[in-house]
mmCIF file of C-alpha atoms and ligand atoms in Angstrom:
data_model
loop_
_atom_site.group_PDB
_atom_site.id
_atom_site.type_symbol
_atom_site.label_atom_id
_atom_site.label_comp_id
_atom_site.label_asym_id
_atom_site.label_seq_id
_atom_site.Cartn_x
_atom_site.Cartn_y
_atom_site.Cartn_z
ATOM 1 C CA UNK A 1 63.668 14.029 75.264
ATOM 2 C CA UNK A 2 67.174 13.603 73.908
ATOM 3 C CA UNK A 3 68.928 15.166 76.877
ATOM 4 C CA UNK A 4 66.873 13.682 79.709
ATOM 5 C CA UNK A 5 69.188 12.797 82.569
ATOM 6 C CA UNK A 6 72.067 14.836 81.143
ATOM 7 C CA UNK A 7 73.796 17.493 83.269
ATOM 8 C CA UNK A 8 74.943 20.575 81.362
ATOM 9 C CA UNK A 9 77.099 23.486 82.517
ATOM 10 C CA UNK A 10 76.918 26.800 80.656
ATOM 11 C CA UNK A 11 79.386 29.625 81.293
ATOM 12 C CA UNK A 12 78.218 33.144 80.532
ATOM 13 C CA UNK A 13 74.712 31.711 80.932
ATOM 14 C CA UNK A 14 72.900 34.781 82.228
ATOM 15 C CA UNK A 15 72.615 36.767 79.014
ATOM 16 C CA UNK A 16 72.846 36.588 75.244
ATOM 17 C CA UNK A 17 73.986 33.403 73.556
ATOM 18 C CA UNK A 18 74.576 31.613 76.875
ATOM 19 C CA UNK A 19 71.014 32.308 77.985
ATOM 20 C CA UNK A 20 69.684 30.867 74.730
ATOM 21 C CA UNK A 21 71.936 27.832 75.134
ATOM 22 C CA UNK A 22 70.557 27.319 78.646
ATOM 23 C CA UNK A 23 66.985 27.525 77.397
ATOM 24 C CA UNK A 24 67.387 25.079 74.511
ATOM 25 C CA UNK A 25 69.169 22.575 76.749
ATOM 26 C CA UNK A 26 66.281 22.779 79.252
ATOM 27 C CA UNK A 27 63.736 22.462 76.431
ATOM 28 C CA UNK A 28 65.439 19.212 75.452
ATOM 29 C CA UNK A 29 65.352 17.752 78.946
ATOM 30 C CA UNK A 30 68.797 18.559 80.351
ATOM 31 C CA UNK A 31 69.441 19.859 83.852
ATOM 32 C CA UNK A 32 71.488 23.038 83.535
ATOM 33 C CA UNK A 33 74.015 24.722 85.827
ATOM 34 C CA UNK A 34 74.251 28.409 84.978
ATOM 35 C CA UNK A 35 77.617 30.035 85.641
ATOM 36 C CA UNK A 36 78.049 33.768 85.284
ATOM 37 C CA UNK A 37 79.869 36.694 86.847
ATOM 38 C CA UNK A 38 76.706 38.826 86.582
ATOM 39 C CA UNK A 39 74.925 37.670 89.731
ATOM 40 C CA UNK A 40 71.853 39.862 89.308
ATOM 41 C CA UNK A 41 71.205 38.657 85.766
ATOM 42 C CA UNK A 42 71.921 35.075 86.724
ATOM 43 C CA UNK A 43 69.540 35.084 89.693
ATOM 44 C CA UNK A 44 66.860 36.807 87.619
ATOM 45 C CA UNK A 45 67.126 34.173 84.888
ATOM 46 C CA UNK A 46 67.093 31.349 87.450
ATOM 47 C CA UNK A 47 63.879 32.803 88.930
ATOM 48 C CA UNK A 48 62.223 32.844 85.518
ATOM 49 C CA UNK A 49 63.404 29.343 84.649
ATOM 50 C CA UNK A 50 62.171 27.976 87.995
ATOM 51 C CA UNK A 51 58.625 28.980 87.030
ATOM 52 C CA UNK A 52 58.923 27.315 83.620
ATOM 53 C CA UNK A 53 60.892 24.140 84.408
ATOM 54 C CA UNK A 54 60.834 23.743 88.206
ATOM 55 C CA UNK A 55 63.495 24.664 90.752
ATOM 56 C CA UNK A 56 65.306 21.342 90.518
ATOM 57 C CA UNK A 57 66.173 21.700 86.821
ATOM 58 C CA UNK A 58 68.632 24.563 87.195
ATOM 59 C CA UNK A 59 71.290 25.852 89.545
ATOM 60 C CA UNK A 60 72.841 29.314 89.275
ATOM 61 C CA UNK A 61 76.337 29.863 90.645
ATOM 62 C CA UNK A 62 78.220 33.138 90.624
ATOM 63 C CA UNK A 63 81.416 32.210 88.801
ATOM 64 C CA UNK A 64 84.139 34.270 87.138
ATOM 65 C CA UNK A 65 86.013 32.214 84.546
ATOM 66 C CA UNK A 66 89.146 34.198 85.414
ATOM 67 C CA UNK A 67 89.115 32.524 88.840
ATOM 68 C CA UNK A 68 90.356 28.933 89.176
ATOM 69 C CA UNK A 69 88.877 28.897 92.691
ATOM 70 C CA UNK A 70 85.437 29.907 91.418
ATOM 71 C CA UNK A 71 85.424 27.291 88.669
ATOM 72 C CA UNK A 72 86.667 24.491 90.902
ATOM 73 C CA UNK A 73 83.957 25.300 93.451
ATOM 74 C CA UNK A 74 81.277 25.502 90.759
ATOM 75 C CA UNK A 75 82.179 22.125 89.280
ATOM 76 C CA UNK A 76 82.419 20.560 92.751
ATOM 77 C CA UNK A 77 78.960 21.909 93.649
ATOM 78 C CA UNK A 78 77.623 20.650 90.302
ATOM 79 C CA UNK A 79 78.909 17.112 90.852
ATOM 80 C CA UNK A 80 77.778 17.053 94.494
ATOM 81 C CA UNK A 81 74.295 18.249 93.513
ATOM 82 C CA UNK A 82 73.653 16.372 90.272
ATOM 83 C CA UNK A 83 76.187 13.538 90.236
ATOM 84 C CA UNK A 84 78.336 14.512 87.258
ATOM 85 C CA UNK A 85 78.811 16.659 84.131
ATOM 86 C CA UNK A 86 77.895 15.482 80.603
ATOM 87 C CA UNK A 87 77.840 18.731 78.601
ATOM 88 C CA UNK A 88 79.954 21.883 78.909
ATOM 89 C CA UNK A 89 79.066 25.025 76.951
ATOM 90 C CA UNK A 90 82.269 27.036 77.314
ATOM 91 C CA UNK A 91 80.684 30.298 76.262
ATOM 92 C CA UNK A 92 81.663 33.224 78.514
ATOM 93 C CA UNK A 93 83.453 35.962 76.623
ATOM 94 C CA UNK A 94 83.866 39.694 76.164
ATOM 95 C CA UNK A 95 84.849 42.061 73.381
ATOM 96 C CA UNK A 96 86.888 45.046 74.515
ATOM 97 C CA UNK A 97 90.068 45.990 72.686
ATOM 98 C CA UNK A 98 90.775 48.671 75.327
ATOM 99 C CA UNK A 99 91.234 46.011 78.000
ATOM 100 C CA UNK A 100 92.864 43.485 75.707
ATOM 101 C CA UNK A 101 94.801 41.637 78.403
ATOM 102 C CA UNK A 102 91.568 41.025 80.314
ATOM 103 C CA UNK A 103 89.891 39.903 77.092
ATOM 104 C CA UNK A 104 92.644 37.299 76.576
ATOM 105 C CA UNK A 105 92.259 36.287 80.236
ATOM 106 C CA UNK A 106 88.532 35.660 79.812
ATOM 107 C CA UNK A 107 88.113 34.545 76.197
ATOM 108 C CA UNK A 108 91.141 32.279 75.868
ATOM 109 C CA UNK A 109 92.756 31.598 79.234
ATOM 110 C CA UNK A 110 89.322 31.344 80.866
ATOM 111 C CA UNK A 111 88.008 28.960 78.230
ATOM 112 C CA UNK A 112 91.082 26.743 78.588
ATOM 113 C CA UNK A 113 90.859 26.847 82.402
ATOM 114 C CA UNK A 114 87.161 25.893 82.360
ATOM 115 C CA UNK A 115 87.764 23.046 79.919
ATOM 116 C CA UNK A 116 90.722 21.672 81.894
ATOM 117 C CA UNK A 117 88.846 21.791 85.199
ATOM 118 C CA UNK A 118 85.763 20.198 83.611
ATOM 119 C CA UNK A 119 87.989 17.400 82.294
ATOM 120 C CA UNK A 120 88.744 16.423 85.893
ATOM 121 C CA UNK A 121 85.066 15.479 86.254
ATOM 122 C CA UNK A 122 84.170 14.403 82.684
ATOM 123 C CA UNK A 123 87.251 12.395 81.654
ATOM 124 C CA UNK A 124 86.500 8.661 81.544
ATOM 125 C CA UNK A 125 90.112 8.004 82.590
ATOM 126 C CA UNK A 126 89.413 9.939 85.787
ATOM 127 C CA UNK A 127 86.119 8.237 86.620
ATOM 128 C CA UNK A 128 83.965 10.587 84.582
ATOM 129 C CA UNK A 129 81.304 9.524 82.135
ATOM 130 C CA UNK A 130 82.635 11.373 79.074
ATOM 131 C CA UNK A 131 80.473 13.795 77.144
ATOM 132 C CA UNK A 132 80.873 16.859 74.957
ATOM 133 C CA UNK A 133 82.504 20.267 75.330
ATOM 134 C CA UNK A 134 81.395 23.028 72.952
ATOM 135 C CA UNK A 135 83.610 26.105 72.964
ATOM 136 C CA UNK A 136 82.012 29.300 71.719
ATOM 137 C CA UNK A 137 84.548 30.766 69.322
ATOM 138 C CA UNK A 138 83.376 33.070 66.507
ATOM 139 C CA UNK A 139 83.610 33.618 62.779
ATOM 140 C CA UNK A 140 86.473 35.836 63.921
ATOM 141 C CA UNK A 141 88.129 32.608 64.984
ATOM 142 C CA UNK A 142 88.306 31.593 61.324
ATOM 143 C CA UNK A 143 89.338 34.873 59.711
ATOM 144 C CA UNK A 144 90.511 38.315 60.850
ATOM 145 C CA UNK A 145 88.304 41.171 62.023
ATOM 146 C CA UNK A 146 90.522 44.216 61.489
ATOM 147 C CA UNK A 147 88.656 46.300 64.102
ATOM 148 C CA UNK A 148 89.411 43.819 66.905
ATOM 149 C CA UNK A 149 92.724 42.063 66.354
ATOM 150 C CA UNK A 150 93.123 40.775 69.911
ATOM 151 C CA UNK A 151 89.539 39.492 69.986
ATOM 152 C CA UNK A 152 90.347 37.769 66.695
ATOM 153 C CA UNK A 153 93.448 36.241 68.294
ATOM 154 C CA UNK A 154 91.462 34.910 71.277
ATOM 155 C CA UNK A 155 88.906 33.272 69.025
ATOM 156 C CA UNK A 156 91.544 31.780 66.735
ATOM 157 C CA UNK A 157 93.064 30.376 69.912
ATOM 158 C CA UNK A 158 89.755 28.856 70.971
ATOM 159 C CA UNK A 159 89.375 27.154 67.579
ATOM 160 C CA UNK A 160 92.919 25.798 67.690
ATOM 161 C CA UNK A 161 92.568 24.634 71.298
ATOM 162 C CA UNK A 162 89.292 22.894 70.456
ATOM 163 C CA UNK A 163 90.689 21.016 67.473
ATOM 164 C CA UNK A 164 93.835 19.949 69.339
ATOM 165 C CA UNK A 165 91.841 18.808 72.387
ATOM 166 C CA UNK A 166 89.534 16.781 70.137
ATOM 167 C CA UNK A 167 92.569 14.921 68.778
ATOM 168 C CA UNK A 168 94.104 14.523 72.251
ATOM 169 C CA UNK A 169 90.818 13.192 73.625
ATOM 170 C CA UNK A 170 90.500 10.617 70.861
ATOM 171 C CA UNK A 171 94.121 9.527 71.181
ATOM 172 C CA UNK A 172 93.922 9.352 74.989
ATOM 173 C CA UNK A 173 90.487 7.806 75.411
ATOM 174 C CA UNK A 174 88.912 10.631 77.400
ATOM 175 C CA UNK A 175 85.498 9.858 75.904
ATOM 176 C CA UNK A 176 84.875 13.574 75.374
ATOM 177 C CA UNK A 177 84.074 15.331 72.101
ATOM 178 C CA UNK A 178 85.344 18.883 71.596
ATOM 179 C CA UNK A 179 83.737 21.224 69.048
ATOM 180 C CA UNK A 180 83.865 24.954 68.280
ATOM 181 C CA UNK A 181 80.826 27.087 67.548
ATOM 182 C CA UNK A 182 81.702 29.968 65.198
ATOM 183 C CA UNK A 183 78.840 32.420 64.780
ATOM 184 C CA UNK A 184 78.933 35.577 62.714
ATOM 185 C CA UNK A 185 77.335 38.721 64.182
ATOM 186 C CA UNK A 186 74.693 37.922 66.817
ATOM 187 C CA UNK A 187 72.264 40.445 68.300
ATOM 188 C CA UNK A 188 73.395 40.618 71.937
ATOM 189 C CA UNK A 189 74.715 43.185 74.413
ATOM 190 C CA UNK A 190 78.244 42.347 73.314
ATOM 191 C CA UNK A 191 77.373 43.183 69.722
ATOM 192 C CA UNK A 192 75.545 46.383 70.690
ATOM 193 C CA UNK A 193 78.541 47.635 72.672
ATOM 194 C CA UNK A 194 81.066 47.195 69.847
ATOM 195 C CA UNK A 195 81.453 50.895 68.906
ATOM 196 C CA UNK A 196 82.589 51.812 72.432
ATOM 197 C CA UNK A 197 84.899 48.838 72.823
ATOM 198 C CA UNK A 198 87.239 49.022 69.836
ATOM 199 C CA UNK A 199 89.916 51.115 71.574
ATOM 200 C CA UNK A 200 92.728 51.982 69.124
ATOM 201 C CA UNK A 201 90.481 50.777 66.274
ATOM 202 C CA UNK A 202 87.411 52.907 67.025
ATOM 203 C CA UNK A 203 87.953 54.633 63.667
ATOM 204 C CA UNK A 204 87.020 51.272 62.107
ATOM 205 C CA UNK A 205 83.636 51.056 63.841
ATOM 206 C CA UNK A 206 81.738 52.169 60.747
ATOM 207 C CA UNK A 207 83.491 49.576 58.600
ATOM 208 C CA UNK A 208 82.533 46.888 61.101
ATOM 209 C CA UNK A 209 78.940 48.066 61.172
ATOM 210 C CA UNK A 210 78.867 48.011 57.362
ATOM 211 C CA UNK A 211 80.173 44.422 57.492
ATOM 212 C CA UNK A 212 77.449 43.505 59.975
ATOM 213 C CA UNK A 213 74.824 45.209 57.811
ATOM 214 C CA UNK A 214 76.052 43.253 54.791
ATOM 215 C CA UNK A 215 76.299 39.898 56.602
ATOM 216 C CA UNK A 216 73.176 40.346 58.710
ATOM 217 C CA UNK A 217 72.859 39.556 62.394
ATOM 218 C CA UNK A 218 71.867 36.192 63.825
ATOM 219 C CA UNK A 219 69.379 35.558 66.612
ATOM 220 C CA UNK A 220 70.617 33.871 69.759
ATOM 221 C CA UNK A 221 68.017 31.133 69.198
ATOM 222 C CA UNK A 222 69.540 30.172 65.866
ATOM 223 C CA UNK A 223 72.986 29.949 67.459
ATOM 224 C CA UNK A 224 71.545 27.799 70.255
ATOM 225 C CA UNK A 225 70.088 25.394 67.678
ATOM 226 C CA UNK A 226 73.601 24.945 66.287
ATOM 227 C CA UNK A 227 74.876 24.233 69.781
ATOM 228 C CA UNK A 228 72.256 21.510 70.122
ATOM 229 C CA UNK A 229 73.437 19.976 66.834
ATOM 230 C CA UNK A 230 77.012 19.785 68.133
ATOM 231 C CA UNK A 231 75.801 18.327 71.452
ATOM 232 C CA UNK A 232 73.516 15.687 69.928
ATOM 233 C CA UNK A 233 75.556 14.552 66.895
ATOM 234 C CA UNK A 234 78.030 12.079 68.337
ATOM 235 C CA UNK A 235 79.910 11.958 65.015
ATOM 236 C CA UNK A 236 81.044 15.561 65.556
ATOM 237 C CA UNK A 237 84.456 15.891 67.187
ATOM 238 C CA UNK A 238 87.088 18.499 66.330
ATOM 239 C CA UNK A 239 84.625 20.455 64.215
ATOM 240 C CA UNK A 240 84.303 24.217 63.748
ATOM 241 C CA UNK A 241 80.729 25.015 62.814
ATOM 242 C CA UNK A 242 80.411 28.376 61.045
ATOM 243 C CA UNK A 243 76.970 29.907 61.611
ATOM 244 C CA UNK A 244 75.812 32.706 59.280
ATOM 245 C CA UNK A 245 72.564 34.217 58.075
ATOM 246 C CA UNK A 246 73.260 32.478 54.743
ATOM 247 C CA UNK A 247 73.434 29.065 56.383
ATOM 248 C CA UNK A 248 75.882 26.969 58.362
ATOM 249 C CA UNK A 249 79.082 25.209 57.302
ATOM 250 C CA UNK A 250 81.500 22.761 58.908
ATOM 251 C CA UNK A 251 84.886 24.288 58.145
ATOM 252 C CA UNK A 252 87.488 22.230 56.292
ATOM 253 C CA UNK A 253 90.989 23.037 57.463
ATOM 254 C CA UNK A 254 94.249 22.481 55.533
ATOM 255 C CA UNK A 255 95.938 19.155 56.236
ATOM 256 C CA UNK A 256 99.751 19.171 56.242
ATOM 257 C CA UNK A 257 101.184 15.784 55.295
ATOM 258 C CA UNK A 258 104.178 14.802 57.420
ATOM 259 C CA UNK A 259 107.053 13.953 55.119
ATOM 260 C CA UNK A 260 110.865 14.181 55.349
ATOM 261 C CA UNK A 261 112.627 17.019 53.569
ATOM 262 C CA UNK A 262 114.483 16.487 50.230
HETATM 263 N N1 LIG B 301 77.470 38.599 69.882
HETATM 264 C C1 LIG B 301 78.187 38.219 68.829
HETATM 265 O O1 LIG B 301 78.144 38.839 67.730
HETATM 266 C C2 LIG B 301 79.076 37.025 68.932
HETATM 267 C C3 LIG B 301 79.499 36.522 70.157
HETATM 268 N N2 LIG B 301 80.352 35.442 70.175
HETATM 269 C C4 LIG B 301 80.808 34.897 71.451
HETATM 270 O O2 LIG B 301 79.684 34.359 72.142
HETATM 271 C C5 LIG B 301 79.937 34.368 73.555
HETATM 272 C C6 LIG B 301 78.772 35.020 74.266
HETATM 273 O O3 LIG B 301 78.710 36.347 73.792
HETATM 274 P P1 LIG B 301 77.350 37.214 73.821
HETATM 275 O O4 LIG B 301 76.226 36.369 74.264
HETATM 276 O O5 LIG B 301 77.270 37.938 72.554
HETATM 277 O O6 LIG B 301 77.746 38.252 74.960
HETATM 278 P P2 LIG B 301 76.886 38.901 76.140
HETATM 279 O O7 LIG B 301 77.738 40.016 76.659
HETATM 280 O O8 LIG B 301 75.510 39.163 75.686
HETATM 281 O O9 LIG B 301 76.845 37.714 77.231
HETATM 282 C C7 LIG B 301 78.063 37.253 77.755
HETATM 283 C C8 LIG B 301 77.806 36.650 79.128
HETATM 284 O O10 LIG B 301 79.055 36.209 79.642
HETATM 285 C C9 LIG B 301 79.203 36.703 80.957
HETATM 286 N N3 LIG B 301 80.623 36.871 81.287
HETATM 287 C C10 LIG B 301 81.469 37.823 80.849
HETATM 288 N N4 LIG B 301 82.672 37.691 81.425
HETATM 289 C C11 LIG B 301 82.584 36.634 82.280
HETATM 290 C C12 LIG B 301 83.488 35.999 83.162
HETATM 291 N N5 LIG B 301 84.732 36.477 83.358
HETATM 292 N N6 LIG B 301 83.061 34.922 83.863
HETATM 293 C C13 LIG B 301 81.792 34.471 83.714
HETATM 294 N N7 LIG B 301 80.871 35.025 82.895
HETATM 295 C C14 LIG B 301 81.282 36.092 82.186
HETATM 296 C C15 LIG B 301 78.448 38.024 80.987
HETATM 297 O O11 LIG B 301 78.101 38.401 82.311
HETATM 298 C C16 LIG B 301 77.245 37.692 80.117
HETATM 299 O O12 LIG B 301 76.200 37.153 80.873
HETATM 300 C C17 LIG B 301 81.267 35.113 73.724
HETATM 301 O O13 LIG B 301 82.318 34.165 73.871
HETATM 302 C C18 LIG B 301 81.432 35.868 72.406
HETATM 303 O O14 LIG B 301 82.779 36.119 72.104
HETATM 304 C C19 LIG B 301 80.779 34.820 69.025
HETATM 305 C C20 LIG B 301 80.377 35.284 67.820
HETATM 306 C C21 LIG B 301 79.491 36.401 67.673
HETATM 307 C C1 LIG B 302 83.358 43.086 65.932
HETATM 308 C C2 LIG B 302 82.982 41.733 66.518
HETATM 309 C C3 LIG B 302 81.517 41.651 66.781
HETATM 310 C C4 LIG B 302 80.913 40.666 67.495
HETATM 311 C C5 LIG B 302 81.613 39.460 67.993
HETATM 312 C C6 LIG B 302 81.909 38.442 66.967
HETATM 313 O O1 LIG B 302 82.550 37.463 67.278
HETATM 314 C C7 LIG B 302 81.424 38.653 65.597
HETATM 315 C C8 LIG B 302 82.034 38.108 64.526
HETATM 316 C C9 LIG B 302 81.396 38.309 63.233
HETATM 317 C C10 LIG B 302 81.957 38.178 62.035
HETATM 318 C C11 LIG B 302 83.355 37.940 61.762
HETATM 319 C C12 LIG B 302 83.717 37.897 60.445
HETATM 320 C C13 LIG B 302 85.082 37.703 59.981
HETATM 321 C C14 LIG B 302 85.240 37.763 58.619
HETATM 322 C C15 LIG B 302 86.568 37.717 57.943
HETATM 323 O O2 LIG B 302 87.543 37.284 58.834
HETATM 324 C C16 LIG B 302 86.628 36.761 56.724
HETATM 325 O O3 LIG B 302 87.955 36.327 56.640
HETATM 326 C C17 LIG B 302 85.701 35.555 56.832
HETATM 327 C C18 LIG B 302 86.170 34.566 57.854
HETATM 328 C C19 LIG B 302 85.896 33.243 57.763
HETATM 329 C C20 LIG B 302 85.173 32.622 56.613
HETATM 330 C C21 LIG B 302 85.177 31.088 56.750
HETATM 331 C C22 LIG B 302 84.646 30.498 55.468
HETATM 332 O O4 LIG B 302 83.686 31.065 54.910
HETATM 333 O O5 LIG B 302 85.211 29.480 55.014
#
């Protein structure tokens, strides 16, 4: 299988989109390290996956992406156990406009922290073997969701970080591709909890639900298939893949030509 011998790390792996990412990576032959702050859910998933794929194909580590210490230890354990990291699914995230500073800390700062610490092991200039980092952004990383402006900001940040890192990696010779996954509404616990997590914008919950009804909700499996596309297609670097119930689209961004003023 395409990912035989590859070592993947998934953050937010215990539930939702991260769980589906873990499963499709295992189905395609990868060994997967599951990182999540929800220890009960993570251990439960590991137990189920052991029965299906064998104990040696996965490792669950309790890891909070807000903690540099946790992430460093998780990556160290990964490299000690499996010899390296080839694929990072930088997926952990929350939606809660009431605790917006924490949401920035997890969705944006956490994603950047995880990517930077993974670079220390993946970067060819640092003895790594290169690979691919897929950051889970959102359709809200491409356009505004009025009911969650800070969530929108975090996801716009993830898209921008991804595209800039892709250019930096190419220019520097890191040997790592960076891509952003931008799903629309996906049926997960995060999605189900939206009405109670909009804070100042709770009065816009109905409008958001109407938007979701109009756009439709995606399954986690479909999102995971798009992840696999970004992992396997070595021509993809610096891409933002929009995933909707009407199909998928690689986003074209405006290009600003550098020219002197008049
Ligand atoms: N559900 C949706 O409609 C969409 C979700 N997304 C993004 O997809 C990603 C996954 O979201 P879902 O699967 O929907 O959510 P979920 O709530 O179902 O799963 C998120 C997982 O991340 C873990 N997590 C949360 N904070 C963490 C932290 N500090 N450290 C480590 N793990 C942590 C949770 O324990 C959970 O297992 C998020 O980044 C989210 O913003 C993007 C577009 C749409
Ligand atoms: C309330 C958030 C619920 C779950 C988490 C999540 O990330 C869901 C996002 C789902 C949809 C976001 C839609 C945003 C739509 C608007 O911003 C429009 O401006 C469309 C944005 C981009 C279109 C890109 C394109 O078609 O070229």
